[in-house]
């Protein structure tokens, strides 16, 4: 209250909740795995969905196979090789031709893996290397953009249209504010906040993407 008006404190705290909620949701959307415990065990994220791990739900655009199992996204095993131009070519070739669309599909990866690939290009002698080093050039292998994503694992790359990754709220986000309680008084808190949201994620069409795994970590 010495820095800002008392009425603004609630807005500041709520803005931090909103930011952290967004960060946590994105992390869970990428790394969620119901075989894990704790936070990441809440639901299966996009990478687990791509592996076909979500066998208990009706997959959008993904009918069950003859044996009753849910189909998986086409996969490319990099077998411990580093990220390189050949990997991007192999992933595109793995994708069925009818799904190939460099105007909308991107290669999603960690910022570290993205930086590692740019570093492999900086020694080129055709002028592209210095442009990359100076930040003057955008690299789009075969016309497909590279999209660094926070919290993405360093050994995995996903080729798909971001719109193919579905996320939706089932109802409004609810925030409770308790400014009168024993804990608030004893700990001299401004208030206690509780944020609740009911949401889920899916991959709309599993065939419209390629999951690249076992990439050599930088």
PDB file of C-alpha atoms in Angstrom:
ATOM      1  CA  UNK A   1       0.000   0.000   0.000  1.00  0.00           C
ATOM      2  CA  UNK A   2       3.057   2.256   0.250  1.00  0.00           C
ATOM      3  CA  UNK A   3       3.655   1.949  -3.505  1.00  0.00           C
ATOM      4  CA  UNK A   4       0.217   1.745  -5.115  1.00  0.00           C
ATOM      5  CA  UNK A   5      -3.334   2.484  -4.113  1.00  0.00           C
ATOM      6  CA  UNK A   6      -5.094  -0.256  -2.182  1.00  0.00           C
ATOM      7  CA  UNK A   7      -7.663  -0.767  -4.924  1.00  0.00           C
ATOM      8  CA  UNK A   8      -4.916  -1.535  -7.462  1.00  0.00           C
ATOM      9  CA  UNK A   9      -3.322  -4.298  -5.383  1.00  0.00           C
ATOM     10  CA  UNK A  10      -6.062  -6.757  -6.307  1.00  0.00           C
ATOM     11  CA  UNK A  11      -5.580  -6.050 -10.025  1.00  0.00           C
ATOM     12  CA  UNK A  12      -1.821  -6.548  -9.740  1.00  0.00           C
ATOM     13  CA  UNK A  13      -2.210  -9.872  -7.916  1.00  0.00           C
ATOM     14  CA  UNK A  14      -4.857 -11.039 -10.379  1.00  0.00           C
ATOM     15  CA  UNK A  15      -2.614 -10.186 -13.345  1.00  0.00           C
ATOM     16  CA  UNK A  16       0.088 -12.418 -11.841  1.00  0.00           C
ATOM     17  CA  UNK A  17      -2.450 -15.225 -11.501  1.00  0.00           C
ATOM     18  CA  UNK A  18      -3.463 -14.795 -15.135  1.00  0.00           C
ATOM     19  CA  UNK A  19       0.136 -14.895 -16.335  1.00  0.00           C
ATOM     20  CA  UNK A  20       1.014 -17.958 -14.250  1.00  0.00           C
ATOM     21  CA  UNK A  21      -2.171 -19.742 -15.311  1.00  0.00           C
ATOM     22  CA  UNK A  22      -1.224 -19.229 -18.971  1.00  0.00           C
ATOM     23  CA  UNK A  23       2.339 -20.456 -18.363  1.00  0.00           C
ATOM     24  CA  UNK A  24       1.155 -23.550 -16.480  1.00  0.00           C
ATOM     25  CA  UNK A  25      -1.491 -24.397 -19.063  1.00  0.00           C
ATOM     26  CA  UNK A  26       1.013 -24.205 -21.919  1.00  0.00           C
ATOM     27  CA  UNK A  27       3.505 -26.362 -20.025  1.00  0.00           C
ATOM     28  CA  UNK A  28       0.827 -28.963 -19.297  1.00  0.00           C
ATOM     29  CA  UNK A  29      -0.454 -28.875 -22.883  1.00  0.00           C
ATOM     30  CA  UNK A  30       3.018 -29.827 -24.090  1.00  0.00           C
ATOM     31  CA  UNK A  31       4.335 -32.154 -21.384  1.00  0.00           C
ATOM     32  CA  UNK A  32       1.211 -33.588 -19.774  1.00  0.00           C
ATOM     33  CA  UNK A  33       1.303 -37.369 -19.312  1.00  0.00           C
ATOM     34  CA  UNK A  34      -1.275 -39.204 -17.223  1.00  0.00           C
ATOM     35  CA  UNK A  35       1.315 -41.914 -16.500  1.00  0.00           C
ATOM     36  CA  UNK A  36       3.198 -39.336 -14.447  1.00  0.00           C
ATOM     37  CA  UNK A  37       2.336 -38.150 -10.957  1.00  0.00           C
ATOM     38  CA  UNK A  38       1.754 -34.648  -9.718  1.00  0.00           C
ATOM     39  CA  UNK A  39       1.155 -31.667 -11.955  1.00  0.00           C
ATOM     40  CA  UNK A  40       2.037 -33.322 -15.280  1.00  0.00           C
ATOM     41  CA  UNK A  41      -0.256 -36.263 -14.532  1.00  0.00           C
ATOM     42  CA  UNK A  42      -3.384 -34.111 -14.761  1.00  0.00           C
ATOM     43  CA  UNK A  43      -3.950 -34.903 -18.451  1.00  0.00           C
ATOM     44  CA  UNK A  44      -2.236 -36.032 -21.643  1.00  0.00           C
ATOM     45  CA  UNK A  45      -0.713 -33.128 -23.537  1.00  0.00           C
ATOM     46  CA  UNK A  46      -0.269 -32.761 -27.264  1.00  0.00           C
ATOM     47  CA  UNK A  47       2.875 -34.897 -27.461  1.00  0.00           C
ATOM     48  CA  UNK A  48       1.203 -37.786 -25.638  1.00  0.00           C
ATOM     49  CA  UNK A  49      -1.900 -37.366 -27.785  1.00  0.00           C
ATOM     50  CA  UNK A  50       0.307 -37.545 -30.878  1.00  0.00           C
ATOM     51  CA  UNK A  51       1.733 -40.822 -29.592  1.00  0.00           C
ATOM     52  CA  UNK A  52      -1.803 -42.189 -29.324  1.00  0.00           C
ATOM     53  CA  UNK A  53      -1.682 -42.431 -25.553  1.00  0.00           C
ATOM     54  CA  UNK A  54      -5.190 -41.098 -25.036  1.00  0.00           C
ATOM     55  CA  UNK A  55      -6.953 -44.410 -25.750  1.00  0.00           C
ATOM     56  CA  UNK A  56      -9.861 -43.768 -23.392  1.00  0.00           C
ATOM     57  CA  UNK A  57     -11.432 -40.869 -25.281  1.00  0.00           C
ATOM     58  CA  UNK A  58     -13.106 -40.457 -28.641  1.00  0.00           C
ATOM     59  CA  UNK A  59     -10.402 -38.850 -30.704  1.00  0.00           C
ATOM     60  CA  UNK A  60     -11.505 -36.080 -33.042  1.00  0.00           C
ATOM     61  CA  UNK A  61     -10.640 -37.003 -36.634  1.00  0.00           C
ATOM     62  CA  UNK A  62      -9.052 -40.225 -35.445  1.00  0.00           C
ATOM     63  CA  UNK A  63     -11.219 -43.363 -35.648  1.00  0.00           C
ATOM     64  CA  UNK A  64     -10.091 -46.431 -33.767  1.00  0.00           C
ATOM     65  CA  UNK A  65      -8.138 -49.010 -35.727  1.00  0.00           C
ATOM     66  CA  UNK A  66      -9.317 -52.570 -36.300  1.00  0.00           C
ATOM     67  CA  UNK A  67      -7.847 -53.741 -33.010  1.00  0.00           C
ATOM     68  CA  UNK A  68      -9.640 -51.000 -31.095  1.00  0.00           C
ATOM     69  CA  UNK A  69      -6.543 -48.921 -30.495  1.00  0.00           C
ATOM     70  CA  UNK A  70      -6.433 -45.233 -31.265  1.00  0.00           C
ATOM     71  CA  UNK A  71      -4.300 -44.342 -34.252  1.00  0.00           C
ATOM     72  CA  UNK A  72      -1.077 -42.422 -33.728  1.00  0.00           C
ATOM     73  CA  UNK A  73       0.453 -39.494 -35.543  1.00  0.00           C
ATOM     74  CA  UNK A  74       3.059 -40.436 -38.188  1.00  0.00           C
ATOM     75  CA  UNK A  75       6.431 -40.525 -36.462  1.00  0.00           C
ATOM     76  CA  UNK A  76      10.039 -39.979 -37.444  1.00  0.00           C
ATOM     77  CA  UNK A  77      12.779 -41.437 -35.251  1.00  0.00           C
ATOM     78  CA  UNK A  78      15.882 -39.278 -35.411  1.00  0.00           C
ATOM     79  CA  UNK A  79      17.858 -42.079 -33.692  1.00  0.00           C
ATOM     80  CA  UNK A  80      20.007 -39.684 -31.714  1.00  0.00           C
ATOM     81  CA  UNK A  81      21.041 -37.587 -34.719  1.00  0.00           C
ATOM     82  CA  UNK A  82      21.141 -33.795 -34.326  1.00  0.00           C
ATOM     83  CA  UNK A  83      18.586 -31.417 -35.762  1.00  0.00           C
ATOM     84  CA  UNK A  84      19.539 -30.671 -39.362  1.00  0.00           C
ATOM     85  CA  UNK A  85      18.092 -29.883 -42.771  1.00  0.00           C
ATOM     86  CA  UNK A  86      17.889 -33.590 -43.634  1.00  0.00           C
ATOM     87  CA  UNK A  87      15.627 -34.120 -40.627  1.00  0.00           C
ATOM     88  CA  UNK A  88      13.237 -31.444 -41.851  1.00  0.00           C
ATOM     89  CA  UNK A  89      13.175 -33.024 -45.312  1.00  0.00           C
ATOM     90  CA  UNK A  90      12.509 -36.503 -43.884  1.00  0.00           C
ATOM     91  CA  UNK A  91       9.641 -35.164 -41.753  1.00  0.00           C
ATOM     92  CA  UNK A  92       8.000 -33.459 -44.723  1.00  0.00           C
ATOM     93  CA  UNK A  93       8.366 -36.639 -46.766  1.00  0.00           C
ATOM     94  CA  UNK A  94       6.803 -38.640 -43.916  1.00  0.00           C
ATOM     95  CA  UNK A  95       3.697 -36.445 -44.090  1.00  0.00           C
ATOM     96  CA  UNK A  96       1.095 -37.520 -46.632  1.00  0.00           C
ATOM     97  CA  UNK A  97       1.147 -35.212 -49.647  1.00  0.00           C
ATOM     98  CA  UNK A  98      -2.438 -34.088 -49.167  1.00  0.00           C
ATOM     99  CA  UNK A  99      -1.517 -32.647 -45.755  1.00  0.00           C
ATOM    100  CA  UNK A 100       1.616 -30.756 -46.778  1.00  0.00           C
ATOM    101  CA  UNK A 101       1.087 -27.026 -46.477  1.00  0.00           C
ATOM    102  CA  UNK A 102       4.098 -24.780 -45.793  1.00  0.00           C
ATOM    103  CA  UNK A 103       1.802 -21.749 -45.571  1.00  0.00           C
ATOM    104  CA  UNK A 104       0.244 -22.976 -42.313  1.00  0.00           C
ATOM    105  CA  UNK A 105       2.354 -25.813 -40.894  1.00  0.00           C
ATOM    106  CA  UNK A 106       5.399 -25.131 -38.728  1.00  0.00           C
ATOM    107  CA  UNK A 107       8.158 -27.089 -37.014  1.00  0.00           C
ATOM    108  CA  UNK A 108       7.688 -26.637 -33.258  1.00  0.00           C
ATOM    109  CA  UNK A 109      10.712 -27.170 -31.042  1.00  0.00           C
ATOM    110  CA  UNK A 110      12.472 -25.840 -27.985  1.00  0.00           C
ATOM    111  CA  UNK A 111      14.297 -22.538 -28.160  1.00  0.00           C
ATOM    112  CA  UNK A 112      17.526 -24.414 -27.382  1.00  0.00           C
ATOM    113  CA  UNK A 113      17.055 -26.812 -30.306  1.00  0.00           C
ATOM    114  CA  UNK A 114      16.150 -23.901 -32.577  1.00  0.00           C
ATOM    115  CA  UNK A 115      19.340 -22.096 -31.573  1.00  0.00           C
ATOM    116  CA  UNK A 116      21.355 -25.266 -32.157  1.00  0.00           C
ATOM    117  CA  UNK A 117      20.073 -25.502 -35.738  1.00  0.00           C
ATOM    118  CA  UNK A 118      20.815 -21.841 -36.446  1.00  0.00           C
ATOM    119  CA  UNK A 119      24.323 -22.393 -35.118  1.00  0.00           C
ATOM    120  CA  UNK A 120      24.890 -25.175 -37.669  1.00  0.00           C
ATOM    121  CA  UNK A 121      24.113 -22.688 -40.466  1.00  0.00           C
ATOM    122  CA  UNK A 122      26.318 -19.819 -39.393  1.00  0.00           C
ATOM    123  CA  UNK A 123      29.418 -21.338 -41.062  1.00  0.00           C
ATOM    124  CA  UNK A 124      27.799 -21.284 -44.511  1.00  0.00           C
ATOM    125  CA  UNK A 125      29.758 -19.367 -47.120  1.00  0.00           C
ATOM    126  CA  UNK A 126      26.823 -18.189 -49.256  1.00  0.00           C
ATOM    127  CA  UNK A 127      25.946 -15.156 -47.130  1.00  0.00           C
ATOM    128  CA  UNK A 128      23.181 -16.855 -45.167  1.00  0.00           C
ATOM    129  CA  UNK A 129      25.509 -17.608 -42.239  1.00  0.00           C
ATOM    130  CA  UNK A 130      26.421 -13.978 -41.481  1.00  0.00           C
ATOM    131  CA  UNK A 131      22.794 -12.908 -41.913  1.00  0.00           C
ATOM    132  CA  UNK A 132      21.684 -15.517 -39.360  1.00  0.00           C
ATOM    133  CA  UNK A 133      24.463 -14.509 -36.995  1.00  0.00           C
ATOM    134  CA  UNK A 134      23.337 -10.886 -37.193  1.00  0.00           C
ATOM    135  CA  UNK A 135      19.665 -11.786 -36.802  1.00  0.00           C
ATOM    136  CA  UNK A 136      18.812 -10.444 -40.256  1.00  0.00           C
ATOM    137  CA  UNK A 137      17.472 -13.648 -41.770  1.00  0.00           C
ATOM    138  CA  UNK A 138      14.477 -15.903 -40.989  1.00  0.00           C
ATOM    139  CA  UNK A 139      15.181 -19.581 -41.612  1.00  0.00           C
ATOM    140  CA  UNK A 140      12.330 -21.576 -43.167  1.00  0.00           C
ATOM    141  CA  UNK A 141      13.509 -25.005 -44.378  1.00  0.00           C
ATOM    142  CA  UNK A 142      11.685 -25.841 -47.591  1.00  0.00           C
ATOM    143  CA  UNK A 143       9.230 -23.011 -46.866  1.00  0.00           C
ATOM    144  CA  UNK A 144       8.180 -24.318 -43.430  1.00  0.00           C
ATOM    145  CA  UNK A 145       8.685 -21.872 -40.568  1.00  0.00           C
ATOM    146  CA  UNK A 146      10.491 -22.853 -37.374  1.00  0.00           C
ATOM    147  CA  UNK A 147       8.567 -22.024 -34.190  1.00  0.00           C
ATOM    148  CA  UNK A 148      10.403 -22.115 -30.851  1.00  0.00           C
ATOM    149  CA  UNK A 149       7.996 -22.985 -28.027  1.00  0.00           C
ATOM    150  CA  UNK A 150       8.700 -22.531 -24.287  1.00  0.00           C
ATOM    151  CA  UNK A 151       8.775 -25.791 -22.263  1.00  0.00           C
ATOM    152  CA  UNK A 152       9.148 -27.940 -25.389  1.00  0.00           C
ATOM    153  CA  UNK A 153      11.480 -30.920 -24.767  1.00  0.00           C
ATOM    154  CA  UNK A 154      14.906 -30.690 -26.405  1.00  0.00           C
ATOM    155  CA  UNK A 155      14.661 -34.138 -28.012  1.00  0.00           C
ATOM    156  CA  UNK A 156      11.322 -33.663 -29.769  1.00  0.00           C
ATOM    157  CA  UNK A 157      10.041 -31.711 -32.789  1.00  0.00           C
ATOM    158  CA  UNK A 158       6.436 -31.491 -33.974  1.00  0.00           C
ATOM    159  CA  UNK A 159       5.419 -30.608 -37.536  1.00  0.00           C
ATOM    160  CA  UNK A 160       1.801 -29.504 -37.807  1.00  0.00           C
ATOM    161  CA  UNK A 161      -0.537 -26.548 -38.208  1.00  0.00           C
ATOM    162  CA  UNK A 162      -0.875 -24.823 -34.800  1.00  0.00           C
ATOM    163  CA  UNK A 163      -4.628 -24.695 -35.423  1.00  0.00           C
ATOM    164  CA  UNK A 164      -4.576 -28.506 -35.419  1.00  0.00           C
ATOM    165  CA  UNK A 165      -3.804 -28.342 -31.697  1.00  0.00           C
ATOM    166  CA  UNK A 166      -7.163 -27.690 -30.058  1.00  0.00           C
ATOM    167  CA  UNK A 167      -7.625 -26.123 -26.627  1.00  0.00           C
ATOM    168  CA  UNK A 168     -10.913 -25.010 -25.170  1.00  0.00           C
ATOM    169  CA  UNK A 169     -12.461 -23.796 -21.943  1.00  0.00           C
ATOM    170  CA  UNK A 170     -15.620 -25.599 -20.840  1.00  0.00           C
ATOM    171  CA  UNK A 171     -16.776 -22.664 -18.755  1.00  0.00           C
ATOM    172  CA  UNK A 172     -15.637 -19.279 -17.499  1.00  0.00           C
ATOM    173  CA  UNK A 173     -12.534 -19.121 -15.342  1.00  0.00           C
ATOM    174  CA  UNK A 174     -13.557 -18.563 -11.721  1.00  0.00           C
ATOM    175  CA  UNK A 175     -11.557 -16.576  -9.193  1.00  0.00           C
ATOM    176  CA  UNK A 176     -12.414 -16.519  -5.491  1.00  0.00           C
ATOM    177  CA  UNK A 177     -10.968 -13.810  -3.265  1.00  0.00           C
ATOM    178  CA  UNK A 178     -10.926 -14.344   0.516  1.00  0.00           C
ATOM    179  CA  UNK A 179      -9.792 -11.237   2.345  1.00  0.00           C
ATOM    180  CA  UNK A 180     -11.106 -12.229   5.771  1.00  0.00           C
ATOM    181  CA  UNK A 181      -9.888 -15.484   7.312  1.00  0.00           C
ATOM    182  CA  UNK A 182      -7.638 -16.647  10.127  1.00  0.00           C
ATOM    183  CA  UNK A 183      -4.738 -17.280   7.732  1.00  0.00           C
ATOM    184  CA  UNK A 184      -5.090 -13.870   6.102  1.00  0.00           C
ATOM    185  CA  UNK A 185      -4.967 -12.271   9.535  1.00  0.00           C
ATOM    186  CA  UNK A 186      -2.172 -14.421  10.974  1.00  0.00           C
ATOM    187  CA  UNK A 187       0.107 -14.089   7.947  1.00  0.00           C
ATOM    188  CA  UNK A 188      -0.808 -10.463   7.283  1.00  0.00           C
ATOM    189  CA  UNK A 189      -1.894 -11.245   3.738  1.00  0.00           C
ATOM    190  CA  UNK A 190      -3.744  -8.903   1.421  1.00  0.00           C
ATOM    191  CA  UNK A 191      -6.066 -11.796   0.489  1.00  0.00           C
ATOM    192  CA  UNK A 192      -6.130 -15.434  -0.564  1.00  0.00           C
ATOM    193  CA  UNK A 193      -6.969 -16.244  -4.168  1.00  0.00           C
ATOM    194  CA  UNK A 194      -8.271 -19.441  -5.746  1.00  0.00           C
ATOM    195  CA  UNK A 195      -8.447 -19.829  -9.526  1.00  0.00           C
ATOM    196  CA  UNK A 196     -10.427 -22.660 -11.121  1.00  0.00           C
ATOM    197  CA  UNK A 197     -10.815 -23.576 -14.766  1.00  0.00           C
ATOM    198  CA  UNK A 198     -12.241 -26.580 -16.583  1.00  0.00           C
ATOM    199  CA  UNK A 199     -10.556 -27.173 -19.922  1.00  0.00           C
ATOM    200  CA  UNK A 200      -9.256 -29.877 -22.215  1.00  0.00           C
ATOM    201  CA  UNK A 201      -7.093 -30.362 -25.284  1.00  0.00           C
ATOM    202  CA  UNK A 202      -7.145 -32.470 -28.414  1.00  0.00           C
ATOM    203  CA  UNK A 203      -5.425 -32.875 -31.771  1.00  0.00           C
ATOM    204  CA  UNK A 204      -8.032 -32.357 -34.450  1.00  0.00           C
ATOM    205  CA  UNK A 205      -6.469 -34.594 -37.112  1.00  0.00           C
ATOM    206  CA  UNK A 206      -3.612 -36.908 -36.181  1.00  0.00           C
ATOM    207  CA  UNK A 207      -2.644 -37.545 -39.797  1.00  0.00           C
ATOM    208  CA  UNK A 208      -1.998 -33.846 -40.400  1.00  0.00           C
ATOM    209  CA  UNK A 209       1.332 -33.833 -38.603  1.00  0.00           C
ATOM    210  CA  UNK A 210       4.589 -35.632 -37.895  1.00  0.00           C
ATOM    211  CA  UNK A 211       6.108 -36.286 -34.471  1.00  0.00           C
ATOM    212  CA  UNK A 212       9.916 -36.355 -34.520  1.00  0.00           C
ATOM    213  CA  UNK A 213      11.501 -38.017 -31.494  1.00  0.00           C
ATOM    214  CA  UNK A 214      14.945 -39.007 -30.238  1.00  0.00           C
ATOM    215  CA  UNK A 215      16.597 -35.865 -31.574  1.00  0.00           C
ATOM    216  CA  UNK A 216      20.093 -35.406 -30.163  1.00  0.00           C
ATOM    217  CA  UNK A 217      19.871 -32.916 -27.315  1.00  0.00           C
ATOM    218  CA  UNK A 218      22.193 -29.899 -27.675  1.00  0.00           C
TER     219      UNK A 218
END
